[in-house]
Short mmCIF file of C-alpha atoms (C1' of nucleotides) in Angstrom, two decimals:
data_model
loop_
_atom_site.label_atom_id
_atom_site.label_comp_id
_atom_site.label_asym_id
_atom_site.label_seq_id
_atom_site.Cartn_x
_atom_site.Cartn_y
_atom_site.Cartn_z
CA MET Y 1 34.09 112.66 53.78
CA HIS Y 2 30.34 113.14 54.10
CA SER Y 3 28.23 111.46 56.69
CA PHE Y 4 25.91 108.60 55.94
CA THR Y 5 23.01 110.94 56.64
CA GLU Y 6 24.23 113.74 54.40
CA GLU Y 7 24.66 111.27 51.57
CA ASN Y 8 21.11 110.05 51.99
CA TYR Y 9 19.73 113.56 51.86
CA LEU Y 10 21.64 114.33 48.66
CA LYS Y 11 20.49 111.12 47.06
CA VAL Y 12 16.86 111.76 47.94
CA ILE Y 13 17.00 115.34 46.71
CA PHE Y 14 18.47 114.11 43.45
CA HIS Y 15 15.71 111.53 42.95
CA LEU Y 16 12.91 113.93 43.83
CA TYR Y 17 14.27 116.56 41.49
CA GLN Y 18 14.43 113.99 38.68
CA VAL Y 19 10.71 113.36 39.04
CA GLN Y 20 9.47 116.90 39.54
CA GLU Y 21 12.06 119.02 37.77
CA MET Y 22 11.29 121.68 40.38
CA PRO Y 23 12.99 122.74 43.61
CA VAL Y 24 12.45 119.94 46.08
CA GLN Y 25 10.24 120.62 49.08
CA THR Y 26 11.05 120.00 52.70
CA ASN Y 27 8.03 117.78 53.22
CA ALA Y 28 8.87 115.62 50.23
CA ILE Y 29 12.31 114.95 51.65
CA ALA Y 30 10.89 114.25 55.09
CA GLY Y 31 8.48 111.76 53.55
CA LYS Y 32 11.18 109.85 51.72
CA LEU Y 33 13.50 109.73 54.71
CA ASN Y 34 10.84 108.94 57.30
CA THR Y 35 11.78 111.95 59.31
CA ARG Y 36 10.13 115.23 60.27
CA ALA Y 37 10.12 118.49 58.36
CA ALA Y 38 11.93 120.21 61.20
CA SER Y 39 14.79 117.74 61.00
CA VAL Y 40 14.99 118.27 57.26
CA THR Y 41 15.24 122.03 57.67
CA ASP Y 42 18.15 121.58 60.06
CA MET Y 43 19.98 119.37 57.62
CA LEU Y 44 19.25 121.63 54.65
CA LYS Y 45 20.99 124.47 56.44
CA LYS Y 46 23.98 122.28 56.99
CA LEU Y 47 24.12 121.11 53.38
CA ALA Y 48 23.73 124.69 52.19
CA ASP Y 49 26.67 125.75 54.39
CA LYS Y 50 28.72 123.06 52.69
CA LYS Y 51 27.58 124.38 49.30
CA LEU Y 52 26.04 121.06 48.33
CA ILE Y 53 22.57 122.49 47.81
CA ASN Y 54 20.99 125.81 46.79
CA TYR Y 55 18.63 126.64 49.58
CA ILE Y 56 16.32 129.63 49.98
CA ARG Y 57 14.00 129.56 52.98
CA TYR Y 58 10.50 128.41 52.05
CA GLN Y 59 11.53 127.98 48.41
CA GLY Y 60 12.74 124.38 48.34
CA VAL Y 61 16.18 123.17 47.27
CA THR Y 62 18.20 122.10 44.28
CA LEU Y 63 21.59 120.43 44.22
CA THR Y 64 24.70 122.42 43.36
CA GLU Y 65 27.08 120.91 40.82
CA GLN Y 66 29.13 119.51 43.66
CA GLY Y 67 26.10 118.12 45.43
CA LYS Y 68 24.88 116.53 42.23
CA LEU Y 69 28.22 114.85 41.71
CA ILE Y 70 28.14 113.30 45.14
CA ALA Y 71 24.55 112.17 44.71
CA ILE Y 72 25.38 110.53 41.40
CA GLN Y 73 28.35 108.72 42.88
CA ILE Y 74 26.10 107.25 45.55
CA ILE Y 75 23.57 106.20 42.94
CA ARG Y 76 26.38 104.64 40.94
CA ARG Y 77 27.51 102.65 43.95
CA HIS Y 78 23.98 101.57 44.76
CA ARG Y 79 23.31 100.30 41.28
CA LEU Y 80 26.62 98.52 40.87
CA TRP Y 81 26.11 96.70 44.16
CA GLU Y 82 22.64 95.69 43.01
CA VAL Y 83 24.13 94.15 39.91
CA PHE Y 84 26.64 92.31 42.07
CA LEU Y 85 23.95 91.02 44.41
CA VAL Y 86 21.76 89.72 41.62
CA GLU Y 87 24.38 88.45 39.19
CA LYS Y 88 27.02 87.12 41.54
CA LEU Y 89 25.18 86.31 44.73
CA ASN Y 90 21.93 85.24 43.06
CA PHE Y 91 19.57 87.43 45.01
CA GLY Y 92 16.20 88.22 43.48
CA TRP Y 93 15.62 91.70 42.03
CA ASP Y 94 13.11 92.32 44.81
CA GLU Y 95 15.64 91.59 47.57
CA VAL Y 96 18.55 93.83 46.76
CA HIS Y 97 17.38 97.37 47.36
CA ASP Y 98 17.85 97.49 51.12
CA ILE Y 99 21.21 95.76 51.05
CA ALA Y 100 22.51 98.13 48.39
CA GLU Y 101 21.20 100.99 50.49
CA GLU Y 102 23.84 100.09 53.05
CA LEU Y 103 26.63 99.11 50.70
CA GLU Y 104 26.35 102.39 48.79
CA HIS Y 105 27.84 104.25 51.72
CA VAL Y 106 31.09 102.37 51.72
CA GLY Y 107 33.07 105.14 50.18
CA TYR Y 108 36.38 104.26 48.67
CA GLN Y 109 36.66 105.13 45.02
CA PRO Y 110 38.94 102.27 43.86
CA LEU Y 111 36.50 99.77 45.36
CA ILE Y 112 33.73 100.94 43.07
CA GLU Y 113 35.93 101.15 40.01
CA ARG Y 114 37.13 97.61 40.52
CA LEU Y 115 33.65 96.37 41.23
CA ASP Y 116 32.54 97.98 37.97
CA LYS Y 117 35.30 96.19 36.09
CA PHE Y 118 34.56 92.89 37.84
CA LEU Y 119 30.93 93.17 36.75
CA ASN Y 120 32.06 93.99 33.23
CA TYR Y 121 30.89 97.60 33.18
CA PRO Y 122 27.15 96.99 33.31
CA LYS Y 123 24.95 99.69 31.75
CA ARG Y 124 21.84 99.09 33.86
CA ASP Y 125 21.00 97.68 37.27
CA PRO Y 126 18.57 94.77 37.84
CA HIS Y 127 15.60 97.16 37.73
CA GLY Y 128 16.71 98.66 34.46
CA ASP Y 129 18.03 101.88 35.93
CA LEU Y 130 21.00 103.36 34.12
CA ILE Y 131 24.34 103.23 35.93
CA PRO Y 132 26.26 106.49 35.64
CA ASP Y 133 29.91 106.14 34.63
CA SER Y 134 32.76 107.07 36.96
CA SER Y 135 32.63 110.69 35.87
CA GLY Y 136 28.93 110.86 36.67
CA GLU Y 137 27.55 110.77 33.14
CA PHE Y 138 24.34 108.91 32.36
CA GLU Y 139 23.67 107.38 28.99
CA ILE Y 140 20.63 108.92 27.35
CA ALA Y 141 17.74 106.59 27.95
CA VAL Y 142 15.33 106.01 25.10
CA GLN Y 143 12.40 104.87 27.15
CA THR Y 144 8.66 105.30 27.46
CA GLY Y 145 6.24 104.71 30.26
CA LEU Y 146 4.02 101.74 29.46
CA LEU Y 147 0.97 103.99 29.92
CA GLU Y 148 2.22 106.21 27.09
CA LEU Y 149 2.76 103.29 24.72
CA ALA Y 150 0.32 103.16 21.80
CA GLU Y 151 -1.70 100.01 21.13
CA ASN Y 152 -0.30 97.27 18.94
CA ILE Y 153 3.25 98.57 19.06
CA ASN Y 154 5.94 96.05 19.97
CA ALA Y 155 8.05 97.02 22.95
CA VAL Y 156 10.52 95.55 25.42
CA ILE Y 157 10.48 96.07 29.17
CA ILE Y 158 13.66 97.94 30.09
CA GLY Y 159 12.98 99.09 33.60
CA VAL Y 160 10.69 99.84 36.53
CA THR Y 161 10.33 103.02 38.56
CA GLU Y 162 9.12 101.33 41.72
CA HIS Y 163 11.53 99.10 43.64
CA SER Y 164 9.46 97.75 46.49
CA SER Y 165 9.63 94.04 47.02
CA PRO Y 166 5.84 93.39 46.79
CA TYR Y 167 5.64 95.22 43.49
CA LEU Y 168 8.62 93.42 41.99
CA LYS Y 169 7.41 90.03 43.20
CA HIS Y 170 4.06 90.74 41.58
CA LEU Y 171 5.66 91.58 38.25
CA GLU Y 172 7.75 88.46 38.41
CA LYS Y 173 4.68 86.34 39.01
CA LEU Y 174 3.06 87.91 35.96
CA GLY Y 175 6.17 87.19 33.92
CA LEU Y 176 6.80 90.89 33.42
CA THR Y 177 10.56 91.04 33.87
CA ILE Y 178 13.24 93.08 32.19
CA GLY Y 179 13.92 92.07 28.62
CA GLU Y 180 10.43 90.65 28.04
CA SER Y 181 8.66 91.73 24.85
CA LEU Y 182 5.13 92.96 25.05
CA LEU Y 183 2.36 94.65 23.13
CA ILE Y 184 -0.79 96.42 24.28
CA GLU Y 185 -3.71 94.65 22.70
CA GLY Y 186 -6.36 96.84 24.20
CA ILE Y 187 -7.37 99.10 27.05
CA THR Y 188 -10.61 98.48 28.96
CA SER Y 189 -12.62 101.65 28.75
CA TYR Y 190 -14.29 101.19 32.18
CA ASP Y 191 -11.20 101.24 34.42
CA GLY Y 192 -8.29 101.50 32.02
CA THR Y 193 -7.01 97.96 32.61
CA LEU Y 194 -4.37 97.07 30.03
CA GLU Y 195 -4.67 93.87 28.04
CA LEU Y 196 -1.17 92.77 27.13
CA ASP Y 197 0.41 90.15 25.00
CA CYS Y 198 3.68 89.27 26.67
CA SER Y 199 5.64 86.78 24.60
CA GLY Y 200 2.41 85.14 23.48
CA LYS Y 201 0.84 85.08 26.95
CA LYS Y 202 -2.28 87.20 27.53
CA ILE Y 203 -2.07 89.32 30.70
CA SER Y 204 -4.32 92.00 32.20
CA ILE Y 205 -2.75 94.59 34.44
CA SER Y 206 -4.17 97.57 36.28
CA ARG Y 207 -3.02 101.08 35.53
CA LYS Y 208 -1.41 101.16 38.97
CA VAL Y 209 0.84 98.30 37.99
CA ALA Y 210 1.48 99.61 34.47
CA GLN Y 211 2.40 103.03 35.81
CA HIS Y 212 5.85 101.92 36.94
CA ILE Y 213 6.88 99.93 33.89
CA LEU Y 214 9.29 101.45 31.38
CA VAL Y 215 9.53 100.13 27.84
CA SER Y 216 11.58 100.71 24.74
CA THR Y 217 10.33 100.41 21.19
CA LYS Y 218 13.85 100.34 19.76
CA ASN Y 219 16.58 97.68 19.88
CA GLN Y 220 14.41 94.64 19.79
CA MET W 1 20.61 95.94 65.48
CA HIS W 2 23.79 97.22 67.12
CA SER W 3 25.43 100.47 66.19
CA PHE W 4 28.55 100.68 64.12
CA THR W 5 30.36 101.90 67.21
CA GLU W 6 29.14 99.14 69.49
CA GLU W 7 30.24 96.58 66.93
CA ASN W 8 33.69 98.07 66.82
CA TYR W 9 34.04 97.95 70.59
CA LEU W 10 33.01 94.30 70.69
CA LYS W 11 35.43 93.41 67.93
CA VAL W 12 38.33 95.18 69.60
CA ILE W 13 37.57 93.60 72.96
CA PHE W 14 37.51 90.19 71.29
CA HIS W 15 40.87 90.75 69.61
CA LEU W 16 42.55 92.10 72.73
CA TYR W 17 41.27 89.22 74.81
CA GLN W 18 42.64 86.75 72.24
CA VAL W 19 46.13 88.18 72.74
CA GLN W 20 46.17 88.62 76.49
CA GLU W 21 43.71 86.00 77.74
CA MET W 22 42.95 88.42 80.56
CA PRO W 23 40.18 90.95 81.13
CA VAL W 24 40.70 93.75 78.67
CA GLN W 25 41.66 97.15 80.04
CA THR W 26 40.03 100.45 79.29
CA ASN W 27 43.25 102.01 78.05
CA ALA W 28 43.93 99.15 75.67
CA ILE W 29 40.55 99.64 74.05
CA ALA W 30 41.05 103.40 73.88
CA GLY W 31 44.38 102.83 72.18
CA LYS W 32 42.95 100.54 69.50
CA LEU W 33 39.98 102.78 68.80
CA ASN W 34 41.89 106.07 68.88
CA THR W 35 39.62 107.41 71.53
CA ARG W 36 39.95 108.43 75.17
CA ALA W 37 39.64 106.27 78.24
CA ALA W 38 36.67 108.30 79.45
CA SER W 39 34.79 107.59 76.23
CA VAL W 40 35.54 103.91 76.59
CA THR W 41 34.18 103.84 80.12
CA ASP W 42 30.93 105.38 78.90
CA MET W 43 30.56 102.77 76.20
CA LEU W 44 31.49 99.90 78.51
CA LYS W 45 28.59 100.83 80.76
CA LYS W 46 26.28 100.77 77.79
CA LEU W 47 27.53 97.41 76.56
CA ALA W 48 27.27 96.01 80.08
CA ASP W 49 23.65 97.19 80.29
CA LYS W 50 22.98 95.29 77.09
CA LYS W 51 24.67 92.22 78.61
CA LEU W 52 27.25 92.06 75.87
CA ILE W 53 30.22 92.37 78.22
CA ASN W 54 31.07 91.48 81.82
CA TYR W 55 32.20 94.69 83.37
CA ILE W 56 33.40 95.39 86.89
CA ARG W 57 34.66 98.90 87.57
CA TYR W 58 38.45 99.12 87.46
CA GLN W 59 38.71 95.41 86.68
CA GLY W 60 38.57 95.37 82.89
CA VAL W 61 36.05 93.54 80.72
CA THR W 62 35.36 90.23 79.04
CA LEU W 63 32.72 89.42 76.46
CA THR W 64 29.58 87.53 77.43
CA GLU W 65 28.57 84.62 75.23
CA GLN W 66 26.21 86.90 73.36
CA GLY W 67 28.86 89.58 72.96
CA LYS W 68 31.33 87.02 71.72
CA LEU W 69 28.87 85.79 69.12
CA ILE W 70 28.36 89.26 67.75
CA ALA W 71 32.10 89.94 67.70
CA ILE W 72 32.75 86.73 65.82
CA GLN W 73 30.07 87.52 63.25
CA ILE W 74 31.76 90.84 62.56
CA ILE W 75 35.12 89.15 62.24
CA ARG W 76 33.55 86.63 59.88
CA ARG W 77 32.18 89.40 57.71
CA HIS W 78 35.46 91.27 57.73
CA ARG W 79 37.47 88.26 56.64
CA LEU W 80 35.04 87.15 53.96
CA TRP W 81 35.03 90.62 52.43
CA GLU W 82 38.83 90.59 52.47
CA VAL W 83 38.80 87.36 50.49
CA PHE W 84 36.36 88.92 48.04
CA LEU W 85 38.49 92.04 47.65
CA VAL W 86 41.68 90.10 46.99
CA GLU W 87 40.34 87.20 44.95
CA LYS W 88 37.60 88.85 42.96
CA LEU W 89 38.57 92.50 42.79
CA ASN W 90 42.33 91.91 42.69
CA PHE W 91 43.32 94.19 45.52
CA GLY W 92 46.66 93.57 47.24
CA TRP W 93 46.65 92.01 50.71
CA ASP W 94 47.96 95.29 52.09
CA GLU W 95 45.02 97.29 50.68
CA VAL W 96 41.99 95.47 51.97
CA HIS W 97 41.91 96.00 55.71
CA ASP W 98 40.34 99.45 55.76
CA ILE W 99 37.75 98.65 53.12
CA ALA W 100 36.70 95.50 54.94
CA GLU W 101 36.51 97.57 58.11
CA GLU W 102 33.57 99.37 56.52
CA LEU W 103 31.98 96.46 54.72
CA GLU W 104 31.92 94.38 57.89
CA HIS W 105 29.18 96.58 59.32
CA VAL W 106 26.70 95.87 56.56
CA GLY W 107 24.57 93.57 58.61
CA TYR W 108 22.22 91.31 56.75
CA GLN W 109 22.81 87.64 57.41
CA PRO W 110 21.85 86.20 53.98
CA LEU W 111 24.31 88.57 52.35
CA ILE W 112 27.21 87.03 54.23
CA GLU W 113 26.04 83.47 53.72
CA ARG W 114 25.76 84.00 49.99
CA LEU W 115 29.08 85.76 49.85
CA ASP W 116 30.61 82.79 51.65
CA LYS W 117 29.13 80.43 49.10
CA PHE W 118 30.20 82.65 46.19
CA LEU W 119 33.76 82.58 47.51
CA ASN W 120 33.54 78.81 47.89
CA TYR W 121 33.64 78.71 51.68
CA PRO W 122 37.20 79.93 52.20
CA LYS W 123 38.93 78.77 55.38
CA ARG W 124 41.32 81.69 55.76
CA ASP W 125 41.48 85.34 54.73
CA PRO W 126 44.33 86.85 52.69
CA HIS W 127 46.42 87.33 55.84
CA GLY W 128 45.96 83.74 56.87
CA ASP W 129 43.43 84.45 59.60
CA LEU W 130 40.83 81.75 60.09
CA ILE W 131 37.29 82.55 59.03
CA PRO W 132 34.72 81.40 61.58
CA ASP W 133 31.76 79.48 60.16
CA SER W 134 28.22 80.83 60.26
CA SER W 135 27.66 79.44 63.74
CA GLY W 136 30.78 81.20 65.00
CA GLU W 137 33.11 78.21 65.24
CA PHE W 138 36.78 78.57 64.39
CA GLU W 139 38.80 75.68 63.06
CA ILE W 140 41.64 74.79 65.39
CA ALA W 141 44.75 76.43 64.04
CA VAL W 142 47.98 74.45 64.15
CA GLN W 143 50.35 77.35 63.98
CA THR W 144 53.55 78.65 65.53
CA GLY W 145 55.07 82.09 65.75
CA LEU W 146 58.17 82.26 63.56
CA LEU W 147 60.18 83.30 66.62
CA GLU W 148 59.25 80.03 68.31
CA LEU W 149 60.30 77.91 65.34
CA ALA W 150 63.43 75.83 65.90
CA GLU W 151 66.35 76.11 63.49
CA ASN W 152 66.50 73.91 60.41
CA ILE W 153 62.85 72.89 60.60
CA ASN W 154 60.84 73.25 57.40
CA ALA W 155 57.76 75.39 57.74
CA VAL W 156 55.19 77.20 55.64
CA ILE W 157 53.95 80.73 56.20
CA ILE W 158 50.27 80.52 57.05
CA GLY W 159 49.51 83.95 58.43
CA VAL W 160 50.51 87.29 59.86
CA THR W 161 49.34 89.00 63.02
CA GLU W 162 49.97 92.53 61.82
CA HIS W 163 47.82 93.92 59.01
CA SER W 164 49.25 97.37 58.40
CA SER W 165 49.97 98.22 54.81
CA PRO W 166 53.67 99.12 55.32
CA TYR W 167 54.32 95.83 57.07
CA LEU W 168 52.56 93.76 54.43
CA LYS W 169 54.24 95.60 51.58
CA HIS W 170 57.59 94.93 53.23
CA LEU W 171 56.89 91.22 53.50
CA GLU W 172 55.80 91.11 49.90
CA LYS W 173 59.04 92.78 48.81
CA LEU W 174 60.97 90.14 50.74
CA GLY W 175 58.94 87.40 49.10
CA LEU W 176 57.47 86.35 52.42
CA THR W 177 53.88 85.72 51.45
CA ILE W 178 51.37 83.15 52.57
CA GLY W 179 52.11 79.66 51.34
CA GLU W 180 55.86 80.26 51.02
CA SER W 181 58.12 77.59 52.53
CA LEU W 182 60.94 78.65 54.79
CA LEU W 183 63.58 77.41 57.19
CA ILE W 184 65.59 79.22 59.84
CA GLU W 185 69.23 78.69 59.00
CA GLY W 186 70.57 80.67 61.91
CA ILE W 187 70.00 83.43 64.40
CA THR W 188 72.55 86.22 64.81
CA SER W 189 73.59 86.25 68.45
CA TYR W 190 74.20 90.01 68.56
CA ASP W 191 70.69 91.29 67.70
CA GLY W 192 68.69 88.18 67.04
CA THR W 193 68.34 88.73 63.30
CA LEU W 194 66.95 85.62 61.61
CA GLU W 195 68.72 84.15 58.63
CA LEU W 196 66.11 82.42 56.50
CA ASP W 197 66.05 80.20 53.51
CA CYS W 198 62.82 81.00 51.71
CA SER W 199 62.34 78.72 48.72
CA GLY W 200 66.06 78.73 48.11
CA LYS W 201 66.49 82.48 48.58
CA LYS W 202 68.56 83.71 51.53
CA ILE W 203 66.84 86.42 53.55
CA SER W 204 67.68 88.21 56.78
CA ILE W 205 64.85 89.64 58.83
CA SER W 206 64.75 91.49 62.13
CA ARG W 207 62.95 90.07 65.13
CA LYS W 208 60.43 92.89 64.78
CA VAL W 209 59.49 91.62 61.35
CA ALA W 210 59.59 87.94 62.36
CA GLN W 211 57.38 88.61 65.37
CA HIS W 212 54.20 88.85 63.29
CA ILE W 213 54.73 85.85 61.03
CA LEU W 214 52.87 82.61 61.72
CA VAL W 215 54.08 79.31 60.33
CA SER W 216 52.97 75.71 60.23
CA THR W 217 55.25 72.72 60.25
CA LYS W 218 52.47 70.40 59.10
CA ASN W 219 50.71 70.03 55.74
CA GLN W 220 53.59 70.87 53.51
"C1'" DA O 1 -8.91 140.83 49.83
"C1'" DA O 2 -9.56 138.36 53.86
"C1'" DT O 3 -9.44 133.88 55.79
"C1'" DT O 4 -8.14 129.25 56.15
"C1'" DT O 5 -5.02 125.63 55.25
"C1'" DT O 6 -0.64 123.87 54.26
"C1'" DT O 7 4.14 124.12 54.45
"C1'" DT O 8 8.20 125.50 56.51
"C1'" DT O 9 10.95 127.29 60.02
"C1'" DT O 10 12.43 128.41 64.80
"C1'" DA O 11 13.03 127.39 69.63
"C1'" DG O 12 14.16 124.33 72.84
"C1'" DA O 13 14.91 119.18 74.18
"C1'" DT O 14 16.75 114.59 73.58
"C1'" DT O 15 19.99 110.85 72.28
"C1'" DT O 16 24.44 109.00 70.99
"C1'" DA O 17 29.14 109.20 71.09
"C1'" DT O 18 32.52 111.87 72.08
"C1'" DC O 19 35.68 115.12 74.83
"C1'" DT O 20 38.54 117.63 78.92
"C1'" DA O 21 39.56 118.10 83.53
"C1'" DA O 22 39.20 116.57 88.03
"C1'" DA O 23 38.50 112.85 91.29
"C1'" DT O 24 39.02 108.13 92.55
"C1'" DT O 25 40.90 103.56 92.66
"C1'" DT O 26 44.48 100.29 91.91
"C1'" DA O 27 49.25 99.07 91.24
"C1'" DA O 28 54.12 99.96 91.80
"C1'" DA O 29 58.03 101.93 94.13
"C1'" DA O 30 60.48 103.72 97.84
"C1'" DT A 1 53.68 100.88 104.76
"C1'" DT A 2 53.55 105.17 103.01
"C1'" DT A 3 54.21 107.57 98.76
"C1'" DT A 4 54.11 107.97 93.96
"C1'" DA A 5 52.56 106.73 89.58
"C1'" DA A 6 49.33 104.76 86.45
"C1'" DA A 7 44.82 103.54 85.17
"C1'" DT A 8 40.03 104.33 85.51
"C1'" DT A 9 35.97 106.64 86.46
"C1'" DT A 10 32.89 110.68 87.25
"C1'" DA A 11 31.21 115.25 86.20
"C1'" DG A 12 30.09 118.35 83.06
"C1'" DA A 13 30.43 119.96 77.95
"C1'" DT A 14 30.15 119.48 73.04
"C1'" DA A 15 28.63 118.07 68.27
"C1'" DA A 16 25.51 115.50 65.19
"C1'" DA A 17 21.03 114.25 64.13
"C1'" DT A 18 16.87 113.92 65.63
"C1'" DC A 19 12.33 115.32 67.93
"C1'" DT A 20 7.79 118.17 69.59
"C1'" DA A 21 5.36 122.24 69.84
"C1'" DA A 22 4.74 126.80 68.51
"C1'" DA A 23 5.52 130.63 65.28
"C1'" DA A 24 5.93 132.36 60.66
"C1'" DA A 25 5.44 132.34 55.72
"C1'" DA A 26 3.31 130.82 51.48
"C1'" DA A 27 -0.48 128.88 49.01
"C1'" DA A 28 -5.25 127.91 48.46
"C1'" DT A 29 -10.00 129.01 49.30
"C1'" DT A 30 -13.88 131.66 50.16
#
DNA sequence: AATTTTTTTTAGATTTATCTAAATTTAAAA
DNA sequence: TTTTAAATTTAGATAAATCTAAAAAAAATT
């Protein structure tokens, strides 16, 4: 089908586009893939030949419909495997990213469909990310960044946008895991530190930590 | 660690050595890997440099202790994933080989140990092959080829040595699956066809089919 | 608008795993 | 034991993905 490497490029382009909503730049891709801009250019030409991306020299890239579909399938696989690793094999949410990064490239459609069924069609992965369905559709997420949440409004943590192990371990130590209820009691004017009430416990977190927490003010 | 390709070479060398108990020949490896003898020679040099095989030009190869350990780990992964696919995801025993062939290369030790635990430390895979433990030890198998079984001796099917989907589907249609009891009632002198009694049902099978069935006369 | 900086691309090499075709070695047959 | 056949290896090429260094284009700054 498509090589391991091609799949990774598509996935990264998808993620970067999600964040920026602008054509994705060569350097950004190189950064994410720990490779050099020159290597990225080579691969972009190849992906463009295969009509998986829209590529104009010096103008950055976007995914074609076909490219987007492939990227979403890989994201689906990644997230389903993460659910498996946490729920069935009892890994911590900070341990599963790298393993899923490998498992996501095992490409055999029925495997993923059966895994999905086995896991009882989960809606989100252990970090709160939405799992697209088999046709590539995402549910619409009603979510807010914690930094955008107004003071004294009840909310529930539904996800994180940073998956590194140190970050996730830190959150866990603070008791800030998915499903927890919280409320911003105040924001320190000097450095913006957030004073939270998390299920009765008082916690202070820096803006850097808060930046990657997603909350919902509905469905509590 | 080791490349996908290197792992496949080691695995194939292990399997071929099991059958022949003699240094494995270049052509045999090429045949199993659908590649050319020249390519195999190239890779053998590389594996020899890494001290994973004992290689003397024109004399075939054997695995070193280190090479054997790696091969067995891959076989362990393969067989555990097969158990997962059949028992948890409800695939048929004829469907799992190729999927496991990919999953076996996801190399992260704790993943396999936890999978093993999740599956409740299975002893054999869905084809009856023994699963080595985490230190690479195989249980001693008390098994006989069906063609070596004497007439009128009760036996139980414990494995097959051929994993192709058409073969396994054929066995399934005949009702010859793992755990089934059988007895050779007679052997046709003309072409060696075996007349079996399998749990009361009378079945005739060719020597070609019988050749890949393993039975045990103990533990019934 | 001209200059500097940043970003991206090209040109040319390198590495890994493969191949074909020819040469070599070993094994089998006459 | 010579000859023939089979198996294996070498030599030289190719394709995928990467790299460095230099050139080119775009963006930012003066």
